[in-house]
Structures are given as structure tokens and as C-alpha cells.
mmCIF file of C-alpha atoms in Angstrom:
data_model
loop_
_atom_site.group_PDB
_atom_site.id
_atom_site.type_symbol
_atom_site.label_atom_id
_atom_site.label_comp_id
_atom_site.label_asym_id
_atom_site.label_seq_id
_atom_site.Cartn_x
_atom_site.Cartn_y
_atom_site.Cartn_z
ATOM 1 C CA GLN A 30 0.110 -35.785 -226.413
ATOM 2 C CA VAL A 31 -3.640 -35.845 -227.240
ATOM 3 C CA GLN A 32 -5.633 -32.621 -227.906
ATOM 4 C CA LEU A 33 -9.309 -32.040 -228.554
ATOM 5 C CA VAL A 34 -10.258 -28.858 -230.434
ATOM 6 C CA GLU A 35 -13.873 -27.687 -230.765
ATOM 7 C CA SER A 36 -15.159 -25.536 -233.646
ATOM 8 C CA GLY A 37 -18.508 -24.355 -235.036
ATOM 9 C CA GLY A 38 -19.849 -22.158 -232.285
ATOM 10 C CA GLY A 39 -21.158 -18.506 -232.938
ATOM 11 C CA LEU A 40 -24.097 -16.306 -232.709
ATOM 12 C CA VAL A 41 -27.521 -17.410 -233.943
ATOM 13 C CA GLN A 42 -31.080 -16.429 -233.566
ATOM 14 C CA ALA A 43 -33.575 -18.362 -231.699
ATOM 15 C CA GLY A 44 -35.009 -21.148 -233.892
ATOM 16 C CA GLY A 45 -31.708 -21.467 -235.828
ATOM 17 C CA SER A 46 -29.114 -24.182 -236.115
ATOM 18 C CA LEU A 47 -25.469 -24.696 -235.479
ATOM 19 C CA ARG A 48 -23.161 -27.751 -235.993
ATOM 20 C CA LEU A 49 -20.344 -28.184 -233.472
ATOM 21 C CA SER A 50 -17.099 -30.341 -234.281
ATOM 22 C CA CYS A 51 -14.568 -31.717 -232.043
ATOM 23 C CA ALA A 52 -11.449 -33.261 -233.605
ATOM 24 C CA ALA A 53 -8.978 -35.186 -231.546
ATOM 25 C CA SER A 54 -5.237 -35.425 -232.563
ATOM 26 C CA GLY A 55 -2.123 -37.017 -231.287
ATOM 27 C CA SER A 56 -1.087 -40.591 -230.296
ATOM 28 C CA ILE A 57 -4.491 -42.288 -230.244
ATOM 29 C CA LEU A 58 -4.831 -46.126 -230.210
ATOM 30 C CA SER A 59 -8.626 -45.949 -229.741
ATOM 31 C CA MET A 60 -11.345 -43.408 -228.846
ATOM 32 C CA ASN A 61 -14.128 -44.728 -226.706
ATOM 33 C CA ASN A 62 -17.083 -42.839 -225.154
ATOM 34 C CA MET A 63 -17.357 -39.178 -226.202
ATOM 35 C CA GLY A 64 -19.615 -36.401 -225.201
ATOM 36 C CA TRP A 65 -20.644 -32.726 -225.205
ATOM 37 C CA TYR A 66 -20.968 -30.620 -222.091
ATOM 38 C CA ARG A 67 -22.125 -26.963 -221.635
ATOM 39 C CA GLN A 68 -21.498 -24.337 -218.963
ATOM 40 C CA ALA A 69 -23.083 -20.783 -218.722
ATOM 41 C CA PRO A 70 -21.536 -18.216 -216.442
ATOM 42 C CA GLY A 71 -22.178 -18.783 -212.845
ATOM 43 C CA LYS A 72 -23.708 -22.242 -213.440
ATOM 44 C CA GLN A 73 -22.461 -25.785 -213.341
ATOM 45 C CA ARG A 74 -21.133 -27.742 -216.285
ATOM 46 C CA ASP A 75 -23.773 -30.167 -217.444
ATOM 47 C CA VAL A 76 -23.805 -33.126 -219.865
ATOM 48 C CA VAL A 77 -25.635 -32.428 -223.162
ATOM 49 C CA ALA A 78 -25.186 -35.652 -225.044
ATOM 50 C CA THR A 79 -22.923 -38.702 -224.959
ATOM 51 C CA ILE A 80 -22.114 -41.376 -227.557
ATOM 52 C CA THR A 81 -20.408 -44.718 -227.135
ATOM 53 C CA ASN A 82 -17.982 -46.379 -229.518
ATOM 54 C CA GLY A 83 -20.798 -48.497 -230.656
ATOM 55 C CA GLY A 84 -23.018 -45.524 -231.454
ATOM 56 C CA SER A 85 -25.460 -45.703 -228.427
ATOM 57 C CA THR A 86 -26.547 -42.183 -227.523
ATOM 58 C CA ASN A 87 -27.937 -40.442 -224.436
ATOM 59 C CA TYR A 88 -29.302 -36.780 -224.184
ATOM 60 C CA ALA A 89 -30.225 -34.476 -221.529
ATOM 61 C CA ASP A 90 -33.930 -33.791 -221.274
ATOM 62 C CA SER A 91 -33.563 -30.215 -222.255
ATOM 63 C CA VAL A 92 -32.134 -31.026 -225.657
ATOM 64 C CA LYS A 93 -33.919 -34.186 -226.599
ATOM 65 C CA ASP A 94 -35.479 -34.108 -230.082
ATOM 66 C CA ARG A 95 -33.489 -30.869 -230.929
ATOM 67 C CA PHE A 96 -29.852 -31.890 -230.727
ATOM 68 C CA THR A 97 -28.098 -34.912 -232.334
ATOM 69 C CA ILE A 98 -24.731 -36.275 -231.407
ATOM 70 C CA SER A 99 -22.628 -38.428 -233.914
ATOM 71 C CA ARG A 100 -19.073 -39.418 -234.473
ATOM 72 C CA ASP A 101 -16.648 -40.184 -237.367
ATOM 73 C CA ASN A 102 -14.074 -42.682 -235.994
ATOM 74 C CA ALA A 103 -11.884 -42.510 -239.074
ATOM 75 C CA LYS A 104 -11.514 -38.722 -238.366
ATOM 76 C CA ASN A 105 -11.412 -38.986 -234.517
ATOM 77 C CA THR A 106 -14.180 -36.403 -234.498
ATOM 78 C CA VAL A 107 -17.491 -36.025 -232.686
ATOM 79 C CA TYR A 108 -20.295 -33.881 -233.808
ATOM 80 C CA LEU A 109 -23.271 -32.028 -232.193
ATOM 81 C CA GLN A 110 -26.070 -30.795 -234.530
ATOM 82 C CA MET A 111 -28.123 -28.198 -232.712
ATOM 83 C CA ASN A 112 -31.539 -27.388 -234.151
ATOM 84 C CA SER A 113 -34.369 -25.188 -232.809
ATOM 85 C CA LEU A 114 -31.922 -23.332 -230.627
ATOM 86 C CA LYS A 115 -33.239 -21.348 -227.566
ATOM 87 C CA PRO A 116 -31.768 -18.575 -225.663
ATOM 88 C CA GLU A 117 -31.371 -20.970 -222.797
ATOM 89 C CA ASP A 118 -28.874 -22.864 -224.916
ATOM 90 C CA THR A 119 -26.327 -20.076 -224.641
ATOM 91 C CA ALA A 120 -23.174 -21.464 -222.929
ATOM 92 C CA VAL A 121 -19.650 -22.483 -223.616
ATOM 93 C CA TYR A 122 -19.830 -26.092 -225.151
ATOM 94 C CA TYR A 123 -17.047 -28.479 -224.288
ATOM 95 C CA CYS A 124 -16.307 -31.932 -225.867
ATOM 96 C CA ASN A 125 -14.680 -34.865 -224.020
ATOM 97 C CA ALA A 126 -13.521 -38.366 -224.901
ATOM 98 C CA PHE A 127 -12.076 -41.391 -223.217
ATOM 99 C CA ILE A 128 -8.909 -42.201 -225.234
ATOM 100 C CA LYS A 129 -6.411 -45.029 -225.121
ATOM 101 C CA VAL A 130 -2.855 -44.035 -226.092
ATOM 102 C CA ARG A 131 -0.871 -47.120 -225.027
ATOM 103 C CA TYR A 132 -1.743 -50.778 -225.090
ATOM 104 C CA SER A 133 -0.659 -51.256 -221.591
ATOM 105 C CA ASP A 134 -2.759 -48.403 -220.114
ATOM 106 C CA PRO A 135 -6.471 -47.868 -219.705
ATOM 107 C CA SER A 136 -8.485 -45.099 -221.390
ATOM 108 C CA ARG A 137 -8.394 -41.693 -219.732
ATOM 109 C CA ILE A 138 -10.625 -38.623 -220.193
ATOM 110 C CA TYR A 139 -9.519 -35.595 -222.239
ATOM 111 C CA TRP A 140 -11.252 -32.303 -222.558
ATOM 112 C CA GLY A 141 -11.356 -29.624 -225.264
ATOM 113 C CA GLN A 142 -11.062 -25.826 -224.555
ATOM 114 C CA GLY A 143 -14.607 -25.013 -225.450
ATOM 115 C CA THR A 144 -16.513 -23.057 -228.053
ATOM 116 C CA GLN A 145 -19.049 -20.332 -227.347
ATOM 117 C CA VAL A 146 -22.582 -20.600 -228.539
ATOM 118 C CA THR A 147 -24.919 -17.579 -228.173
ATOM 119 C CA VAL A 148 -28.500 -17.719 -229.028
ATOM 120 C CA SER A 149 -30.305 -14.311 -229.281
ATOM 121 C CA SER A 150 -34.077 -13.862 -228.474
#
């Protein structure tokens, strides 16, 4: 089986920084597109940032110039560096990844369980 586990969330004051990590484990042949999403209570789950296997990135307008997504393929890990945090960034953050586990099968999407980020004003 394949599992994704997020870490690095917590409580921080506005203007502070956090670095989230998401490590994938299990039978992994290759890891393709990866991303970070977030969801606040009563709101939809929205994309925060994505990164391709080749390193191309995209960001939601609300986090551009503040957040940076990166990956370490040797460790099957994706990161999200969050700077200049605002109270509206408060949410549960989830990572996802398209992972190929068998040569004969296409990649499929996997989700982590989420990590809480709380930004105080």
C-alpha cells in the first residue's frame, strides 16, 4: 500500500513562517504531479500549490509570493514553505500525489490525512 503523511503544522502568529512536509511510503515505482490543498471549516477544499515531476510549479493567487512548493524525489517528499502567514491561511492542509505502483497500471491519486495550520492575529 501507499501512504502519504503530512507534518510541520502548528500555531504561529501572523507574519510568521511554517514549513510543511509530506512523505510518501510504500510500493512506489514513480511519483508524478504533487500538490498541497487546504480546507477551513465550512469551506471547500482549494488548491494551494502544485509541482510536476519536472519541477514546474503553480500557485493559488492568494499565496503567490508567500508560499513555495518543492520536492525531493529521492525521499518521495513534497514540501510547502509558508512565509508571511495571515489569519486567513488558517486551515487543514493536505498533500496529494499521483503515484505509479505497477508498470502495467497508470498513476493514481493519493491523499494524506492533513495537518492543522493556525495563524493568530
